[in-house]
Tab-separated table of C-alpha atoms in Angstrom:
chain	number	residue	atom	x	y	z
A	1	UNK	CA	-16.234	-25.100	-16.500
A	2	UNK	CA	-16.891	-21.495	-15.507
A	3	UNK	CA	-14.622	-18.842	-16.937
A	4	UNK	CA	-13.086	-16.332	-14.545
A	5	UNK	CA	-14.053	-12.872	-15.737
A	6	UNK	CA	-13.182	-10.856	-12.633
A	7	UNK	CA	-10.029	-11.859	-10.775
A	8	UNK	CA	-9.922	-10.664	-7.146
A	9	UNK	CA	-7.351	-13.014	-5.610
A	10	UNK	CA	-4.080	-11.186	-6.274
A	11	UNK	CA	-2.815	-12.029	-2.779
A	12	UNK	CA	-2.759	-15.662	-3.884
A	13	UNK	CA	-0.942	-15.022	-7.154
A	14	UNK	CA	-0.745	-12.523	-9.994
A	15	UNK	CA	-0.626	-12.938	-13.775
A	16	UNK	CA	2.779	-12.478	-15.347
A	17	UNK	CA	3.107	-8.985	-16.808
A	18	UNK	CA	3.671	-9.221	-20.615
A	19	UNK	CA	6.755	-7.016	-20.213
A	20	UNK	CA	8.138	-9.480	-17.670
A	21	UNK	CA	7.470	-12.439	-19.953
A	22	UNK	CA	9.223	-10.658	-22.806
A	23	UNK	CA	12.329	-10.159	-20.659
A	24	UNK	CA	12.318	-13.842	-19.683
A	25	UNK	CA	11.808	-15.465	-23.078
A	26	UNK	CA	15.431	-15.352	-24.337
A	27	UNK	CA	16.544	-17.404	-21.311
A	28	UNK	CA	14.249	-20.254	-22.276
A	29	UNK	CA	15.642	-20.449	-25.809
A	30	UNK	CA	18.796	-18.949	-27.275
A	31	UNK	CA	20.330	-18.005	-23.891
A	32	UNK	CA	19.492	-21.260	-22.119
A	33	UNK	CA	22.947	-21.954	-20.651
A	34	UNK	CA	23.649	-23.247	-17.155
A	35	UNK	CA	25.087	-20.307	-15.189
A	36	UNK	CA	27.652	-22.606	-13.556
A	37	UNK	CA	29.199	-23.523	-16.918
A	38	UNK	CA	32.399	-21.758	-17.963
A	39	UNK	CA	31.748	-21.512	-21.713
A	40	UNK	CA	30.002	-18.573	-23.408
A	41	UNK	CA	26.402	-19.736	-22.968
A	42	UNK	CA	27.010	-20.288	-19.273
A	43	UNK	CA	28.691	-16.910	-18.899
A	44	UNK	CA	25.703	-15.228	-20.543
A	45	UNK	CA	23.358	-16.846	-18.040
A	46	UNK	CA	25.658	-15.894	-15.157
A	47	UNK	CA	25.751	-12.292	-16.378
A	48	UNK	CA	21.950	-12.193	-16.453
A	49	UNK	CA	21.786	-13.379	-12.834
A	50	UNK	CA	24.433	-10.888	-11.728
A	51	UNK	CA	22.584	-8.056	-13.445
A	52	UNK	CA	19.266	-9.109	-11.899
A	53	UNK	CA	20.858	-9.264	-8.451
A	54	UNK	CA	22.219	-5.731	-8.870
A	55	UNK	CA	18.864	-4.422	-10.129
A	56	UNK	CA	17.025	-5.879	-7.139
A	57	UNK	CA	19.675	-4.630	-4.727
A	58	UNK	CA	19.035	-1.063	-5.877
A	59	UNK	CA	15.387	-1.386	-4.859
A	60	UNK	CA	16.199	-2.996	-1.509
A	61	UNK	CA	19.068	-0.518	-0.920
A	62	UNK	CA	21.461	-3.335	-0.110
A	63	UNK	CA	24.578	-4.926	-1.572
A	64	UNK	CA	24.019	-7.437	-4.402
A	65	UNK	CA	25.950	-10.095	-2.453
A	66	UNK	CA	23.330	-9.851	0.321
A	67	UNK	CA	20.647	-11.342	-1.963
A	68	UNK	CA	20.148	-15.122	-2.116
A	69	UNK	CA	17.831	-16.444	-4.817
A	70	UNK	CA	15.380	-19.168	-3.739
A	71	UNK	CA	12.341	-21.004	-5.078
A	72	UNK	CA	9.914	-18.584	-3.390
A	73	UNK	CA	8.660	-17.121	-0.142
A	74	UNK	CA	8.211	-20.432	1.645
A	75	UNK	CA	11.799	-21.488	1.091
A	76	UNK	CA	13.032	-18.021	2.051
A	77	UNK	CA	11.084	-18.106	5.327
A	78	UNK	CA	12.296	-21.617	6.103
A	79	UNK	CA	15.889	-20.677	5.333
A	80	UNK	CA	15.794	-17.544	7.475
A	81	UNK	CA	14.205	-19.122	10.544
A	82	UNK	CA	15.795	-22.559	10.540
A	83	UNK	CA	19.136	-21.207	9.360
A	84	UNK	CA	19.413	-18.702	12.210
A	85	UNK	CA	18.115	-21.168	14.797
A	86	UNK	CA	20.488	-23.997	13.924
A	87	UNK	CA	23.535	-21.731	13.662
A	88	UNK	CA	22.841	-20.414	17.158
A	89	UNK	CA	22.181	-23.923	18.500
A	90	UNK	CA	25.480	-25.247	17.108
A	91	UNK	CA	27.346	-22.261	18.526
A	92	UNK	CA	25.598	-22.227	21.908
A	93	UNK	CA	24.190	-18.730	21.396
A	94	UNK	CA	20.536	-19.018	22.464
A	95	UNK	CA	17.361	-21.007	21.989
A	96	UNK	CA	14.334	-18.674	21.894
A	97	UNK	CA	12.357	-17.284	18.931
A	98	UNK	CA	9.640	-14.621	18.917
A	99	UNK	CA	7.017	-14.481	16.183
A	100	UNK	CA	3.336	-13.613	15.956
A	101	UNK	CA	0.209	-15.741	16.121
A	102	UNK	CA	-0.971	-14.694	12.660
A	103	UNK	CA	2.099	-15.242	10.492
A	104	UNK	CA	1.977	-17.132	7.209
A	105	UNK	CA	2.240	-20.881	7.795
A	106	UNK	CA	5.694	-20.899	6.197
A	107	UNK	CA	6.856	-19.035	9.307
A	108	UNK	CA	4.568	-20.641	11.885
A	109	UNK	CA	5.242	-24.202	10.785
A	110	UNK	CA	8.995	-23.559	10.641
A	111	UNK	CA	8.973	-22.329	14.233
A	112	UNK	CA	6.740	-25.195	15.354
A	113	UNK	CA	9.106	-27.634	13.656
A	114	UNK	CA	12.033	-26.185	15.598
A	115	UNK	CA	10.115	-26.591	18.861
A	116	UNK	CA	10.220	-30.357	18.280
A	117	UNK	CA	14.003	-30.103	18.614
A	118	UNK	CA	13.970	-28.200	21.881
A	119	UNK	CA	13.820	-24.624	20.642
A	120	UNK	CA	11.389	-22.396	22.522
A	121	UNK	CA	9.003	-19.884	20.958
A	122	UNK	CA	6.675	-17.073	21.971
A	123	UNK	CA	3.724	-16.278	19.688
A	124	UNK	CA	2.673	-12.665	20.212
A	125	UNK	CA	-0.985	-11.967	19.480
A	126	UNK	CA	-1.988	-8.950	17.403
A	127	UNK	CA	-4.639	-6.519	18.583
A	128	UNK	CA	-8.261	-6.713	17.373
A	129	UNK	CA	-7.242	-4.310	14.615
A	130	UNK	CA	-4.759	-6.844	13.256
A	131	UNK	CA	-1.657	-4.909	14.270
A	132	UNK	CA	1.101	-6.161	16.565
A	133	UNK	CA	2.183	-3.815	19.367
A	134	UNK	CA	5.890	-3.120	19.696
A	135	UNK	CA	5.595	-3.212	23.493
A	136	UNK	CA	4.191	-6.746	23.295
A	137	UNK	CA	7.206	-7.838	21.259
A	138	UNK	CA	9.519	-6.230	23.808
A	139	UNK	CA	7.718	-7.957	26.678
A	140	UNK	CA	8.426	-11.332	25.039
A	141	UNK	CA	12.198	-10.796	24.774
A	142	UNK	CA	14.377	-13.059	26.931
A	143	UNK	CA	18.132	-13.241	27.477
A	144	UNK	CA	18.271	-16.260	25.133
A	145	UNK	CA	16.166	-14.741	22.306
A	146	UNK	CA	17.984	-15.191	19.011
A	147	UNK	CA	15.418	-14.135	16.396
A	148	UNK	CA	12.271	-12.045	16.002
A	149	UNK	CA	10.137	-12.726	12.904
A	150	UNK	CA	7.176	-10.450	12.136
A	151	UNK	CA	5.506	-10.191	8.739
A	152	UNK	CA	5.487	-6.802	6.983
A	153	UNK	CA	1.823	-7.055	5.929
A	154	UNK	CA	-0.603	-9.827	6.773
A	155	UNK	CA	-1.491	-12.062	3.845
A	156	UNK	CA	-5.145	-12.511	4.828
A	157	UNK	CA	-6.331	-9.209	6.307
A	158	UNK	CA	-3.674	-6.939	4.789
A	159	UNK	CA	-2.768	-5.060	7.964
A	160	UNK	CA	0.642	-3.380	7.897
A	161	UNK	CA	2.905	-4.019	10.869
A	162	UNK	CA	5.314	-1.515	12.528
A	163	UNK	CA	8.342	-3.270	11.069
A	164	UNK	CA	10.843	-0.420	11.370
A	165	UNK	CA	10.039	0.072	15.053
A	166	UNK	CA	10.292	-3.652	15.765
A	167	UNK	CA	13.585	-3.780	13.871
A	168	UNK	CA	15.016	-0.947	15.969
A	169	UNK	CA	13.869	-2.758	19.112
A	170	UNK	CA	15.474	-6.037	18.028
A	171	UNK	CA	18.800	-4.361	17.277
A	172	UNK	CA	18.760	-2.508	20.585
A	173	UNK	CA	18.704	-5.913	22.261
A	174	UNK	CA	21.211	-7.440	19.832
A	175	UNK	CA	18.618	-9.789	18.303
A	176	UNK	CA	18.303	-10.677	14.613
A	177	UNK	CA	15.117	-9.538	12.883
A	178	UNK	CA	13.358	-11.244	9.959
A	179	UNK	CA	10.304	-10.087	8.064
A	180	UNK	CA	8.164	-11.981	5.596
A	181	UNK	CA	7.572	-9.174	3.079
A	182	UNK	CA	5.866	-11.352	0.473
A	183	UNK	CA	2.565	-9.434	0.495
A	184	UNK	CA	4.219	-6.021	0.851
A	185	UNK	CA	6.366	-6.175	-2.286
A	186	UNK	CA	5.264	-3.738	-4.940
A	187	UNK	CA	3.084	-1.579	-2.690
A	188	UNK	CA	5.243	-0.795	0.368
A	189	UNK	CA	8.863	0.444	0.609
A	190	UNK	CA	11.509	-2.287	0.734
A	191	UNK	CA	14.495	-0.246	1.938
A	192	UNK	CA	16.145	-2.739	4.295
A	193	UNK	CA	18.089	-0.016	6.102
A	194	UNK	CA	14.999	2.005	6.964
A	195	UNK	CA	13.145	-1.163	7.923
A	196	UNK	CA	16.035	-2.259	10.187
A	197	UNK	CA	15.786	-5.868	9.024
A	198	UNK	CA	18.516	-8.505	8.917
A	199	UNK	CA	16.542	-10.954	6.777
A	200	UNK	CA	13.677	-10.300	4.349
A	201	UNK	CA	11.674	-12.772	2.236
A	202	UNK	CA	10.098	-12.089	-1.166
A	203	UNK	CA	8.184	-14.223	-3.681
A	204	UNK	CA	8.070	-13.174	-7.336
A	205	UNK	CA	4.569	-14.369	-8.210
A	206	UNK	CA	2.987	-11.801	-5.886
A	207	UNK	CA	4.107	-8.894	-8.089
A	208	UNK	CA	3.417	-10.028	-11.663
A	209	UNK	CA	6.411	-12.324	-12.091
A	210	UNK	CA	6.393	-16.142	-12.392
A	211	UNK	CA	5.877	-18.730	-9.685
A	212	UNK	CA	8.807	-20.767	-8.410
A	213	UNK	CA	11.314	-18.002	-7.705
A	214	UNK	CA	11.967	-15.706	-4.755
A	215	UNK	CA	14.748	-14.325	-2.637
A	216	UNK	CA	16.051	-13.934	0.870
A	217	UNK	CA	17.902	-10.760	1.774
A	218	UNK	CA	20.616	-11.620	4.307
A	219	UNK	CA	22.426	-8.677	5.892
A	220	UNK	CA	26.192	-9.059	5.625
A	221	UNK	CA	27.539	-10.649	8.789
A	222	UNK	CA	24.278	-12.384	9.697
A	223	UNK	CA	25.012	-15.891	10.855
A	224	UNK	CA	22.834	-18.742	9.649
A	225	UNK	CA	23.267	-22.385	8.703
A	226	UNK	CA	22.495	-22.879	5.004
A	227	UNK	CA	19.754	-25.477	4.609
A	228	UNK	CA	20.095	-26.778	1.041
A	229	UNK	CA	23.202	-28.775	0.268
A	230	UNK	CA	24.690	-29.736	-3.074
A	231	UNK	CA	26.558	-27.508	-5.477
A	232	UNK	CA	28.275	-24.186	-4.844
A	233	UNK	CA	25.569	-21.953	-6.303
A	234	UNK	CA	24.673	-18.622	-4.682
A	235	UNK	CA	28.186	-18.363	-3.228
A	236	UNK	CA	27.776	-21.683	-1.426
A	237	UNK	CA	24.623	-20.452	0.296
A	238	UNK	CA	21.831	-22.193	-1.609
A	239	UNK	CA	22.619	-25.236	-3.733
A	240	UNK	CA	20.795	-25.939	-6.980
A	241	UNK	CA	20.953	-24.623	-10.529
A	242	UNK	CA	19.523	-21.113	-10.568
A	243	UNK	CA	16.208	-20.402	-12.280
A	244	UNK	CA	17.622	-17.881	-14.759
A	245	UNK	CA	14.365	-16.914	-16.556
A	246	UNK	CA	12.571	-16.630	-13.228
A	247	UNK	CA	15.290	-14.483	-11.682
A	248	UNK	CA	15.329	-12.154	-14.701
A	249	UNK	CA	11.547	-11.961	-14.560
A	250	UNK	CA	11.549	-11.191	-10.844
A	251	UNK	CA	14.038	-8.346	-11.284
A	252	UNK	CA	12.031	-6.892	-14.177
A	253	UNK	CA	8.729	-7.132	-12.300
A	254	UNK	CA	10.164	-5.544	-9.166
A	255	UNK	CA	11.580	-2.648	-11.170
A	256	UNK	CA	8.241	-2.108	-12.894
A	257	UNK	CA	6.356	-2.301	-9.598
A	258	UNK	CA	8.450	0.417	-7.991
A	259	UNK	CA	8.624	2.608	-11.073
A	260	UNK	CA	4.818	2.512	-11.241
A	261	UNK	CA	4.109	2.196	-7.504
A	262	UNK	CA	2.552	5.618	-6.935
A	263	UNK	CA	0.156	5.253	-9.846
A	264	UNK	CA	-0.716	1.638	-9.025
A	265	UNK	CA	-1.325	2.384	-5.341
A	266	UNK	CA	-3.613	5.324	-6.105
A	267	UNK	CA	-5.631	3.102	-8.445
A	268	UNK	CA	-5.809	0.258	-5.922
A	269	UNK	CA	-6.786	2.522	-3.021
A	270	UNK	CA	-9.665	3.983	-4.994
A	271	UNK	CA	-10.949	0.520	-5.916
A	272	UNK	CA	-10.404	-0.850	-2.394
A	273	UNK	CA	-12.352	1.960	-0.753
A	274	UNK	CA	-15.110	1.710	-3.352
A	275	UNK	CA	-15.430	-1.989	-2.529
A	276	UNK	CA	-15.306	-1.549	1.259
A	277	UNK	CA	-17.810	1.308	1.245
A	278	UNK	CA	-20.138	-0.579	-1.056
A	279	UNK	CA	-20.102	-3.722	1.086
A	280	UNK	CA	-20.634	-1.916	4.387
A	281	UNK	CA	-23.387	0.308	2.972
A	282	UNK	CA	-25.289	-2.283	0.962
A	283	UNK	CA	-24.989	-5.479	3.006
A	284	UNK	CA	-26.248	-5.458	6.616
A	285	UNK	CA	-24.130	-7.113	9.326
A	286	UNK	CA	-20.973	-7.046	7.226
A	287	UNK	CA	-17.713	-6.503	9.093
A	288	UNK	CA	-14.346	-5.346	7.782
A	289	UNK	CA	-11.569	-7.383	9.374
A	290	UNK	CA	-8.430	-5.472	10.299
A	291	UNK	CA	-7.687	-1.773	10.563
A	292	UNK	CA	-9.185	0.197	7.695
A	293	UNK	CA	-6.323	2.642	7.189
A	294	UNK	CA	-3.217	0.690	8.186
A	295	UNK	CA	-3.711	-1.957	5.515
A	296	UNK	CA	-2.492	-2.794	2.045
A	297	UNK	CA	-4.084	-0.726	-0.726
A	298	UNK	CA	-5.513	-3.820	-2.418
A	299	UNK	CA	-6.877	-5.883	0.500
A	300	UNK	CA	-10.510	-6.284	1.583
A	301	UNK	CA	-11.318	-8.989	4.142
A	302	UNK	CA	-14.924	-9.075	5.284
A	303	UNK	CA	-17.247	-11.271	7.342
A	304	UNK	CA	-20.948	-11.684	6.630
A	305	UNK	CA	-22.935	-12.711	9.677
A	306	UNK	CA	-24.932	-15.899	9.257
A	307	UNK	CA	-23.429	-16.920	5.904
A	308	UNK	CA	-20.696	-19.458	5.183
A	309	UNK	CA	-17.744	-17.857	3.401
A	310	UNK	CA	-16.999	-20.891	1.243
A	311	UNK	CA	-20.586	-20.892	-0.008
A	312	UNK	CA	-20.262	-17.230	-0.948
A	313	UNK	CA	-17.073	-18.015	-2.874
A	314	UNK	CA	-18.736	-20.837	-4.809
A	315	UNK	CA	-21.561	-18.474	-5.788
A	316	UNK	CA	-19.077	-15.794	-6.845
A	317	UNK	CA	-17.266	-18.365	-8.954
A	318	UNK	CA	-20.508	-19.277	-10.721
A	319	UNK	CA	-20.714	-15.609	-11.704
A	320	UNK	CA	-17.118	-15.626	-12.978
A	321	UNK	CA	-15.639	-13.858	-9.943
A	322	UNK	CA	-12.537	-15.350	-8.304
A	323	UNK	CA	-11.884	-14.613	-4.625
A	324	UNK	CA	-10.728	-16.630	-1.613
A	325	UNK	CA	-11.321	-17.287	2.064
A	326	UNK	CA	-7.716	-16.573	3.010
A	327	UNK	CA	-4.270	-17.948	2.312
A	328	UNK	CA	-4.012	-20.046	-0.847
A	329	UNK	CA	-1.716	-22.360	1.118
A	330	UNK	CA	-4.615	-23.446	3.367
A	331	UNK	CA	-7.309	-23.855	0.722
A	332	UNK	CA	-9.351	-26.968	1.461
A	333	UNK	CA	-8.813	-26.787	5.203
A	334	UNK	CA	-11.956	-27.126	7.309
A	335	UNK	CA	-10.388	-25.159	10.142
A	336	UNK	CA	-11.258	-21.474	10.553
A	337	UNK	CA	-8.513	-19.006	9.682
A	338	UNK	CA	-5.841	-18.783	12.370
A	339	UNK	CA	-5.376	-15.138	11.390
A	340	UNK	CA	-8.995	-14.233	12.103
A	341	UNK	CA	-9.025	-16.226	15.332
A	342	UNK	CA	-5.860	-14.410	16.418
A	343	UNK	CA	-7.580	-11.016	16.129
A	344	UNK	CA	-10.521	-12.195	18.209
A	345	UNK	CA	-13.151	-13.421	15.771
A	346	UNK	CA	-15.218	-16.433	16.778
A	347	UNK	CA	-14.898	-19.583	14.669
A	348	UNK	CA	-18.337	-18.795	13.186
A	349	UNK	CA	-17.277	-15.261	12.244
A	350	UNK	CA	-14.039	-16.573	10.764
A	351	UNK	CA	-15.900	-19.097	8.630
A	352	UNK	CA	-18.172	-16.333	7.317
A	353	UNK	CA	-15.227	-14.347	5.925
A	354	UNK	CA	-13.907	-13.861	2.426
A	355	UNK	CA	-10.826	-12.091	1.065
A	356	UNK	CA	-10.961	-9.911	-2.043
A	357	UNK	CA	-7.562	-8.697	-3.219
A	358	UNK	CA	-7.264	-6.292	-6.110
A	359	UNK	CA	-4.739	-5.920	-8.910
A	360	UNK	CA	-3.439	-3.202	-11.157
A	361	UNK	CA	-5.727	-4.197	-14.026
A	362	UNK	CA	-9.026	-4.329	-12.116
A	363	UNK	CA	-11.627	-1.676	-13.001
A	364	UNK	CA	-14.429	0.259	-11.321
A	365	UNK	CA	-16.915	-1.662	-13.457
A	366	UNK	CA	-15.580	-4.952	-12.066
A	367	UNK	CA	-15.925	-3.664	-8.504
A	368	UNK	CA	-19.508	-2.560	-9.137
A	369	UNK	CA	-20.344	-5.925	-10.703
A	370	UNK	CA	-18.822	-7.703	-7.683
A	371	UNK	CA	-20.874	-5.588	-5.281
A	372	UNK	CA	-24.073	-6.453	-7.140
A	373	UNK	CA	-23.309	-10.175	-7.050
A	374	UNK	CA	-22.214	-10.087	-3.409
A	375	UNK	CA	-25.336	-8.265	-2.275
A	376	UNK	CA	-27.621	-10.653	-4.138
A	377	UNK	CA	-25.700	-13.720	-2.973
A	378	UNK	CA	-25.545	-12.840	0.729
A	379	UNK	CA	-29.214	-11.795	0.790
A	380	UNK	CA	-30.311	-15.011	-0.908
A	381	UNK	CA	-28.153	-17.259	1.284
A	382	UNK	CA	-29.434	-15.591	4.446
A	383	UNK	CA	-33.028	-16.123	3.335
A	384	UNK	CA	-32.278	-19.758	2.582
A	385	UNK	CA	-30.605	-20.262	5.962
A	386	UNK	CA	-33.558	-18.611	7.706
A	387	UNK	CA	-36.055	-20.784	5.823
A	388	UNK	CA	-34.124	-23.932	6.704
A	389	UNK	CA	-34.045	-22.909	10.369
A	390	UNK	CA	-37.831	-22.372	10.388
A	391	UNK	CA	-38.368	-25.759	8.711
A	392	UNK	CA	-36.615	-27.561	11.518
């Protein structure tokens, strides 16, 4: 088995920061209590959750009680969209949802699921630059619109959306606004007041915390039907014993990310631009997908004309370089990326794309090594494809 030496798939997941692991360890061992128990061990666990909630609330600039802990971004998206929709259906308050054509599948599939039950949806397309226009969102609003859901930053091409402006628009019309901020956490501001959001989803494993834990910010007064039934955890909002180590780890990782954000972002931007410039200068017929400036500091999504993206990835892997063709949730799919199709790429262009997402521990030497391997790989694969075409 090949050993990964250069990891460039941080949009899929990140390694747990050693400082985060250290904060978590006591809650696996000596402080293992169930936070719903009334004896001392349980109270210790409950105190850890309460402290984590308060620490996260300071970063989001919200009240601790507005944070609901979940198992991750997918559950948070499902809870936000289905919860709002079913509450409005049961109370006769509207039936229409607006989202975009290039959301994460946790959002898209939730909306499509609701359509099977008679809800109606409008899927707004982004521009060729991968950015949604506020005027297009406004044009989709109807008298029965109950929710607008637009991701903060796209998980495949990294383009940053005008969330604050869309939030203001939604509130002007009296419509709830949700954003999937999973990819934005750690690099972009998460002040829910300035973003004008009513619901916001996060997933811990995108910012150097463990998998299996996330949160949904729910603005006080927002009406939604809670989707997971059972015990009275999370103030009767999300049943199930809380993941205490994961919650502590998420709070620690989020604090570290925002304490170190300026330094991390400067490092990532320098590496990102070095990688983009190198690809576009050294490899003919390479295309950067999505706006160059209005994108996450760690995201590079490129297409290489005439070469299959999956084949490139296999060759990178043989050289110890880990990258992806898009969302980790769609790995193995033979369909071209819905994100790239939404911004106007042909199926062939979409299939020739790869995503390289950087992390805080990547180095210039790793970027230079990746550029060397990419250039050699694409050149060789194009020659092979040309030779096969001539042989026919």
